[in-house]
Amino acid sequence: MKVFIPFTFMTFFQCILNASRPLSTIGSAAFLNGQVQIHTRCHPQQYNTLRSNTIGFYQKNNKSKPFLTYTARFSTETNETESSTSETQSETPSEQITNNNDAVVTQEEVVVPIHLAEGLFAAYKPIGWTSQDVVACIRGMLERDARSRGAVLAKRRSRKSKKKIKVGHGGTLDPLATGVLVIGIGSGTKDLQKYLTGTKRYRAGVELGFETETLDMEGNRTKEMDYAHVTEENIRDVIPDFMGKIMQIPPIFSAIRKNGKRLYESAREGKTVDDIVIEAREVEIYDLQYLSEDDNGKTLPCFGLDVESGGGTYIRSLVRDMGASLGTCATMTSLERTQQGRFTLDDVVRRDEWSPESVYAAVERWNSILADVDDGLLRGESSEVEEQQVENK
C-alpha cells in the first residue's frame, strides 16, 4: 500500500537536493519499501536548475512537460541517502498523486470508455427545435455523463481527436416540423449517409387560399387566392401528377447552396424567388395519399397528405405545386416525419425521456435489430447465389 504525504518544494529542495532555487507549487511524496517517490511540477524556466540536480524530465513533441519524478532510497541504519532519478513514461502517471492533507491509497489508472454504446437510434424532434438543436442537446448530455464517469474528453474544436462524443443526424427537419430524427452515436455517425438519401414518410397539414414566403406557417403571407371551386375529387384527381419521379423547385428558405451561399441566407437579405434563379431538381414520390382532415381535425379548405418520398424532397414545395395545379395556392401548416428508413414513431425516444441511460439502451437495442437484419440479408444473398449456381448446372 502506498501512502502519499503532501510537502512543499521548499522542503523538497532543502532536504533532498539542497537546490538554491525553490519552486512555487506543491507536490507530494510517497513512502514505499524504504523509498520515497517525489512527484513535482515546475516552471519551464527552472529546467536548467533541475538538470543541474540530475532530475530527469519528460519530453513530447519537442516540448518539455513539467512533471518530474524523483526517487530517494533511505537507509534504516544510517542517515545517508542514496538518490536516483527516473523519467516519467507518460504525461499522467498511472499512480494518481494527491495534494490533500488526508492520506490516500492509490489505484491503477483505468481507461474509462467515452461512449457506453455506439450506433443508431431515433429521437423525436420537438416543434421549434432545429435538427442541430437536438444533436447539441444529446451531445451535451452524453458529455456530462462521460465526465461524471471519469472519461477524459478533448475540446470540441479538436475535430481529429478520438476523445470526444460524436453525435450526428440523418436528415434535416425544419424547425416547425416534428417526428422521427435518426441520430448516430460514435461510430454510428458513419452510417448516417444512407438515411440522408433513403426513403422517408411524412404526414403534412395543408390549407388552401394563401401562400407564405417560407411555404409554411413561419413566414409572412405573400399571396392569396380563391379556393371555393376546389373539391375533394379535384384533389384526388391531381395526386397522380405528383407520383413517381418529378421535377421540383426547392423553397428559397432552404439550406441548398447557390453561388457558395445558402438560399435562406439570401432570403434573409431580402431577396425573393424573383431575384434568384433556383434550378428544379428531380425527386421521387413513392406514395401520396389524400387525407380529408389535417392534424387538427379541420376539413376543406384544410386537408392532410400522407407522403412517402426519397431523399431531397421538400414537402413544402409539393404542397405549393399541388395548390397551383388546383388553380389556387396552398401552404403547409404542419409536418411530422412518421418514418425514416426502418425507424418509425413507435421507435422514437421522446424529449421527456432523453437521458444517457435511455439513449444508450436504444442504441444497443437497434444494434441488435440491425445486426439481425444484416445477417438475414447476407443469408438471403447467399441463398440466391446457390440457387443461381444450381440453375446454371
Coordinates of N, CA, C and O in Angstrom, one line a residue, residues 299-368:
T299 N -61.3 20.3 -42.0 CA -61.6 19.8 -43.3 C -61.4 21.0 -44.3 O -61.0 22.1 -43.9
L300 N -61.8 20.8 -45.6 CA -61.6 21.9 -46.6 C -62.1 23.2 -46.1 O -63.1 23.3 -45.4
P301 N -61.2 24.3 -46.3 CA -60.0 24.3 -47.1 C -58.8 23.6 -46.6 O -57.7 23.8 -47.1
C302 N -58.9 22.9 -45.5 CA -57.7 22.2 -44.9 C -57.9 20.7 -45.2 O -59.0 20.2 -45.2
F303 N -56.8 20.1 -45.4 CA -56.7 18.6 -45.5 C -55.3 18.1 -45.2 O -54.4 18.9 -44.9
G304 N -55.2 16.8 -45.3 CA -53.9 16.2 -45.0 C -53.3 15.4 -46.1 O -54.0 15.0 -47.0
L305 N -52.0 15.2 -46.1 CA -51.3 14.4 -47.1 C -50.4 13.4 -46.3 O -49.7 13.7 -45.4
D306 N -50.5 12.1 -46.8 CA -49.5 11.1 -46.3 C -48.6 10.8 -47.5 O -49.0 10.3 -48.5
V307 N -47.3 11.2 -47.3 CA -46.3 11.2 -48.4 C -45.1 10.2 -48.0 O -44.6 10.3 -46.9
E308 N -44.8 9.4 -49.0 CA -43.5 8.6 -48.9 C -42.7 9.0 -50.0 O -43.1 9.0 -51.2
S309 N -41.5 9.5 -49.7 CA -40.6 10.1 -50.7 C -39.2 9.7 -50.5 O -38.8 9.2 -49.5
G310 N -38.4 10.0 -51.6 CA -36.9 9.8 -51.5 C -36.2 11.0 -50.9 O -36.9 12.0 -50.6
G311 N -34.9 10.9 -50.7 CA -34.2 12.0 -50.2 C -34.2 13.2 -51.1 O -34.3 13.1 -52.3
G312 N -34.1 14.4 -50.4 CA -34.1 15.7 -51.1 C -35.5 16.2 -51.5 O -35.5 17.3 -52.1
T313 N -36.5 15.6 -51.1 CA -37.9 16.0 -51.4 C -38.3 17.1 -50.4 O -38.1 16.9 -49.2
Y314 N -38.8 18.2 -50.9 CA -39.4 19.2 -50.0 C -40.9 19.1 -50.0 O -41.5 19.4 -51.0
I315 N -41.5 18.8 -48.9 CA -43.0 18.7 -48.8 C -43.6 20.0 -48.9 O -44.7 20.2 -49.5
R316 N -42.9 21.1 -48.5 CA -43.4 22.4 -48.7 C -43.6 22.8 -50.2 O -44.6 23.4 -50.6
S317 N -42.6 22.4 -51.0 CA -42.7 22.6 -52.4 C -43.8 21.8 -53.1 O -44.5 22.2 -54.0
L318 N -44.0 20.5 -52.6 CA -45.0 19.6 -53.1 C -46.4 20.3 -52.8 O -47.3 20.3 -53.7
V319 N -46.6 20.8 -51.6 CA -47.9 21.5 -51.3 C -48.1 22.7 -52.2 O -49.2 23.0 -52.7
R320 N -47.1 23.5 -52.4 CA -47.1 24.7 -53.3 C -47.6 24.3 -54.7 O -48.5 24.9 -55.3
D321 N -46.9 23.3 -55.2 CA -47.2 22.8 -56.6 C -48.6 22.2 -56.7 O -49.2 22.4 -57.8
M322 N -49.0 21.5 -55.7 CA -50.4 21.0 -55.8 C -51.4 22.1 -55.7 O -52.5 22.0 -56.4
G323 N -51.2 23.2 -54.9 CA -52.1 24.3 -54.9 C -52.2 25.0 -56.3 O -53.3 25.3 -56.7
A324 N -51.0 25.1 -56.9 CA -51.0 25.8 -58.3 C -51.8 24.9 -59.3 O -52.5 25.4 -60.1
S325 N -51.6 23.5 -59.2 CA -52.3 22.6 -60.0 C -53.8 22.7 -59.8 O -54.6 22.4 -60.8
L326 N -54.3 23.0 -58.7 CA -55.7 23.1 -58.3 C -56.3 24.5 -58.7 O -57.5 24.8 -58.4
G327 N -55.5 25.4 -59.3 CA -56.0 26.7 -59.6 C -56.0 27.7 -58.5 O -56.8 28.7 -58.6
T328 N -55.3 27.4 -57.5 CA -55.3 28.3 -56.3 C -53.8 28.3 -55.7 O -52.9 28.0 -56.4
C329 N -53.7 28.6 -54.5 CA -52.4 28.5 -53.8 C -52.6 27.7 -52.5 O -53.7 27.6 -52.0
A330 N -51.5 27.2 -51.9 CA -51.6 26.4 -50.7 C -50.3 26.6 -49.9 O -49.3 26.9 -50.4
T331 N -50.5 26.3 -48.6 CA -49.3 26.4 -47.7 C -49.4 25.2 -46.7 O -50.5 24.8 -46.3
M332 N -48.2 24.7 -46.4 CA -48.1 23.6 -45.5 C -48.3 24.1 -44.0 O -47.5 25.0 -43.6
T333 N -49.2 23.6 -43.3 CA -49.5 24.1 -42.0 C -48.8 23.3 -40.9 O -48.7 23.8 -39.7
S334 N -48.5 22.0 -41.2 CA -47.8 21.2 -40.2 C -47.1 20.1 -40.9 O -47.4 19.8 -42.1
L335 N -46.1 19.5 -40.3 CA -45.4 18.4 -40.9 C -44.8 17.5 -39.8 O -44.2 18.0 -38.8
E336 N -45.1 16.2 -39.9 CA -44.5 15.2 -39.0 C -43.9 14.1 -39.8 O -44.5 13.5 -40.6
R337 N -42.6 13.8 -39.5 CA -42.0 12.7 -40.2 C -42.4 11.4 -39.4 O -42.0 11.3 -38.2
T338 N -43.0 10.5 -40.0 CA -43.5 9.3 -39.3 C -42.6 8.1 -39.5 O -42.8 7.2 -38.8
Q339 N -41.7 8.2 -40.5 CA -40.8 7.1 -40.7 C -39.6 7.5 -41.4 O -39.6 8.4 -42.3
Q340 N -38.4 7.0 -41.0 CA -37.2 7.3 -41.7 C -36.4 5.9 -41.8 O -35.9 5.5 -40.7
G341 N -36.3 5.4 -42.9 CA -35.7 4.0 -43.1 C -36.6 3.0 -42.3 O -37.8 2.9 -42.4
R342 N -35.9 2.3 -41.4 CA -36.6 1.3 -40.6 C -37.2 1.9 -39.3 O -37.9 1.2 -38.5
F343 N -36.9 3.2 -39.0 CA -37.3 3.8 -37.8 C -38.7 4.4 -37.9 O -38.9 5.2 -38.9
T344 N -39.6 4.2 -37.0 CA -40.9 4.7 -37.1 C -41.2 5.5 -35.8 O -40.4 5.5 -34.9
L345 N -42.4 6.0 -35.7 CA -42.8 6.7 -34.5 C -42.8 5.8 -33.3 O -42.7 6.3 -32.1
D346 N -43.0 4.5 -33.5 CA -43.1 3.6 -32.4 C -41.7 3.4 -31.8 O -41.5 2.8 -30.7
D347 N -40.6 3.8 -32.5 CA -39.3 3.5 -32.0 C -38.6 4.7 -31.4 O -37.4 4.6 -30.9
V348 N -39.2 5.9 -31.4 CA -38.5 7.1 -31.0 C -38.4 7.2 -29.5 O -39.2 6.7 -28.8
V349 N -37.3 8.0 -29.1 CA -37.1 8.4 -27.7 C -37.6 9.8 -27.7 O -37.0 10.7 -28.3
R350 N -38.6 10.1 -26.9 CA -39.2 11.4 -26.9 C -38.4 12.3 -25.9 O -37.7 11.9 -25.1
R351 N -38.7 13.6 -26.1 CA -37.9 14.7 -25.3 C -37.9 14.4 -23.8 O -36.8 14.5 -23.2
D352 N -39.0 14.1 -23.2 CA -39.1 13.9 -21.8 C -38.4 12.6 -21.3 O -38.2 12.4 -20.1
E353 N -38.0 11.8 -22.3 CA -37.3 10.5 -22.0 C -35.8 10.6 -22.3 O -35.1 9.6 -22.0
W354 N -35.3 11.7 -22.8 CA -33.9 11.8 -23.1 C -33.0 11.7 -21.9 O -33.2 12.6 -21.0
S355 N -32.2 10.8 -21.8 CA -31.2 10.6 -20.8 C -30.1 9.7 -21.3 O -30.3 9.0 -22.3
P356 N -28.9 9.7 -20.7 CA -27.8 8.8 -21.2 C -28.3 7.4 -21.1 O -27.9 6.6 -22.0
E357 N -29.0 7.0 -20.1 CA -29.4 5.6 -20.0 C -30.4 5.2 -21.1 O -30.2 4.2 -21.7
S358 N -31.4 6.1 -21.4 CA -32.3 5.7 -22.5 C -31.7 5.8 -23.8 O -32.0 5.0 -24.7
V359 N -30.8 6.7 -24.1 CA -30.1 6.8 -25.4 C -29.3 5.6 -25.6 O -29.4 4.9 -26.7
Y360 N -28.4 5.2 -24.6 CA -27.6 4.0 -24.8 C -28.4 2.7 -24.9 O -28.0 1.8 -25.7
A361 N -29.5 2.7 -24.2 CA -30.3 1.5 -24.3 C -31.0 1.4 -25.7 O -31.0 0.3 -26.2
A362 N -31.4 2.5 -26.2 CA -32.0 2.5 -27.6 C -30.9 2.1 -28.6 O -31.2 1.4 -29.6
V363 N -29.7 2.6 -28.4 CA -28.6 2.3 -29.4 C -28.3 0.8 -29.4 O -28.2 0.1 -30.4
E364 N -28.2 0.2 -28.2 CA -28.0 -1.2 -28.1 C -29.1 -2.1 -28.6 O -28.8 -3.1 -29.3
R365 N -30.3 -1.6 -28.4 CA -31.5 -2.4 -29.0 C -31.4 -2.3 -30.5 O -31.6 -3.4 -31.2
W366 N -31.1 -1.2 -31.1 CA -31.1 -1.1 -32.6 C -29.8 -1.8 -33.1 O -29.8 -2.2 -34.3
N367 N -28.7 -1.8 -32.4 CA -27.6 -2.6 -32.8 C -28.0 -4.0 -33.0 O -27.6 -4.7 -34.0
S368 N -28.8 -4.6 -32.1 CA -29.2 -6.0 -32.2 C -30.2 -6.2 -33.3 O -30.0 -7.1 -34.1

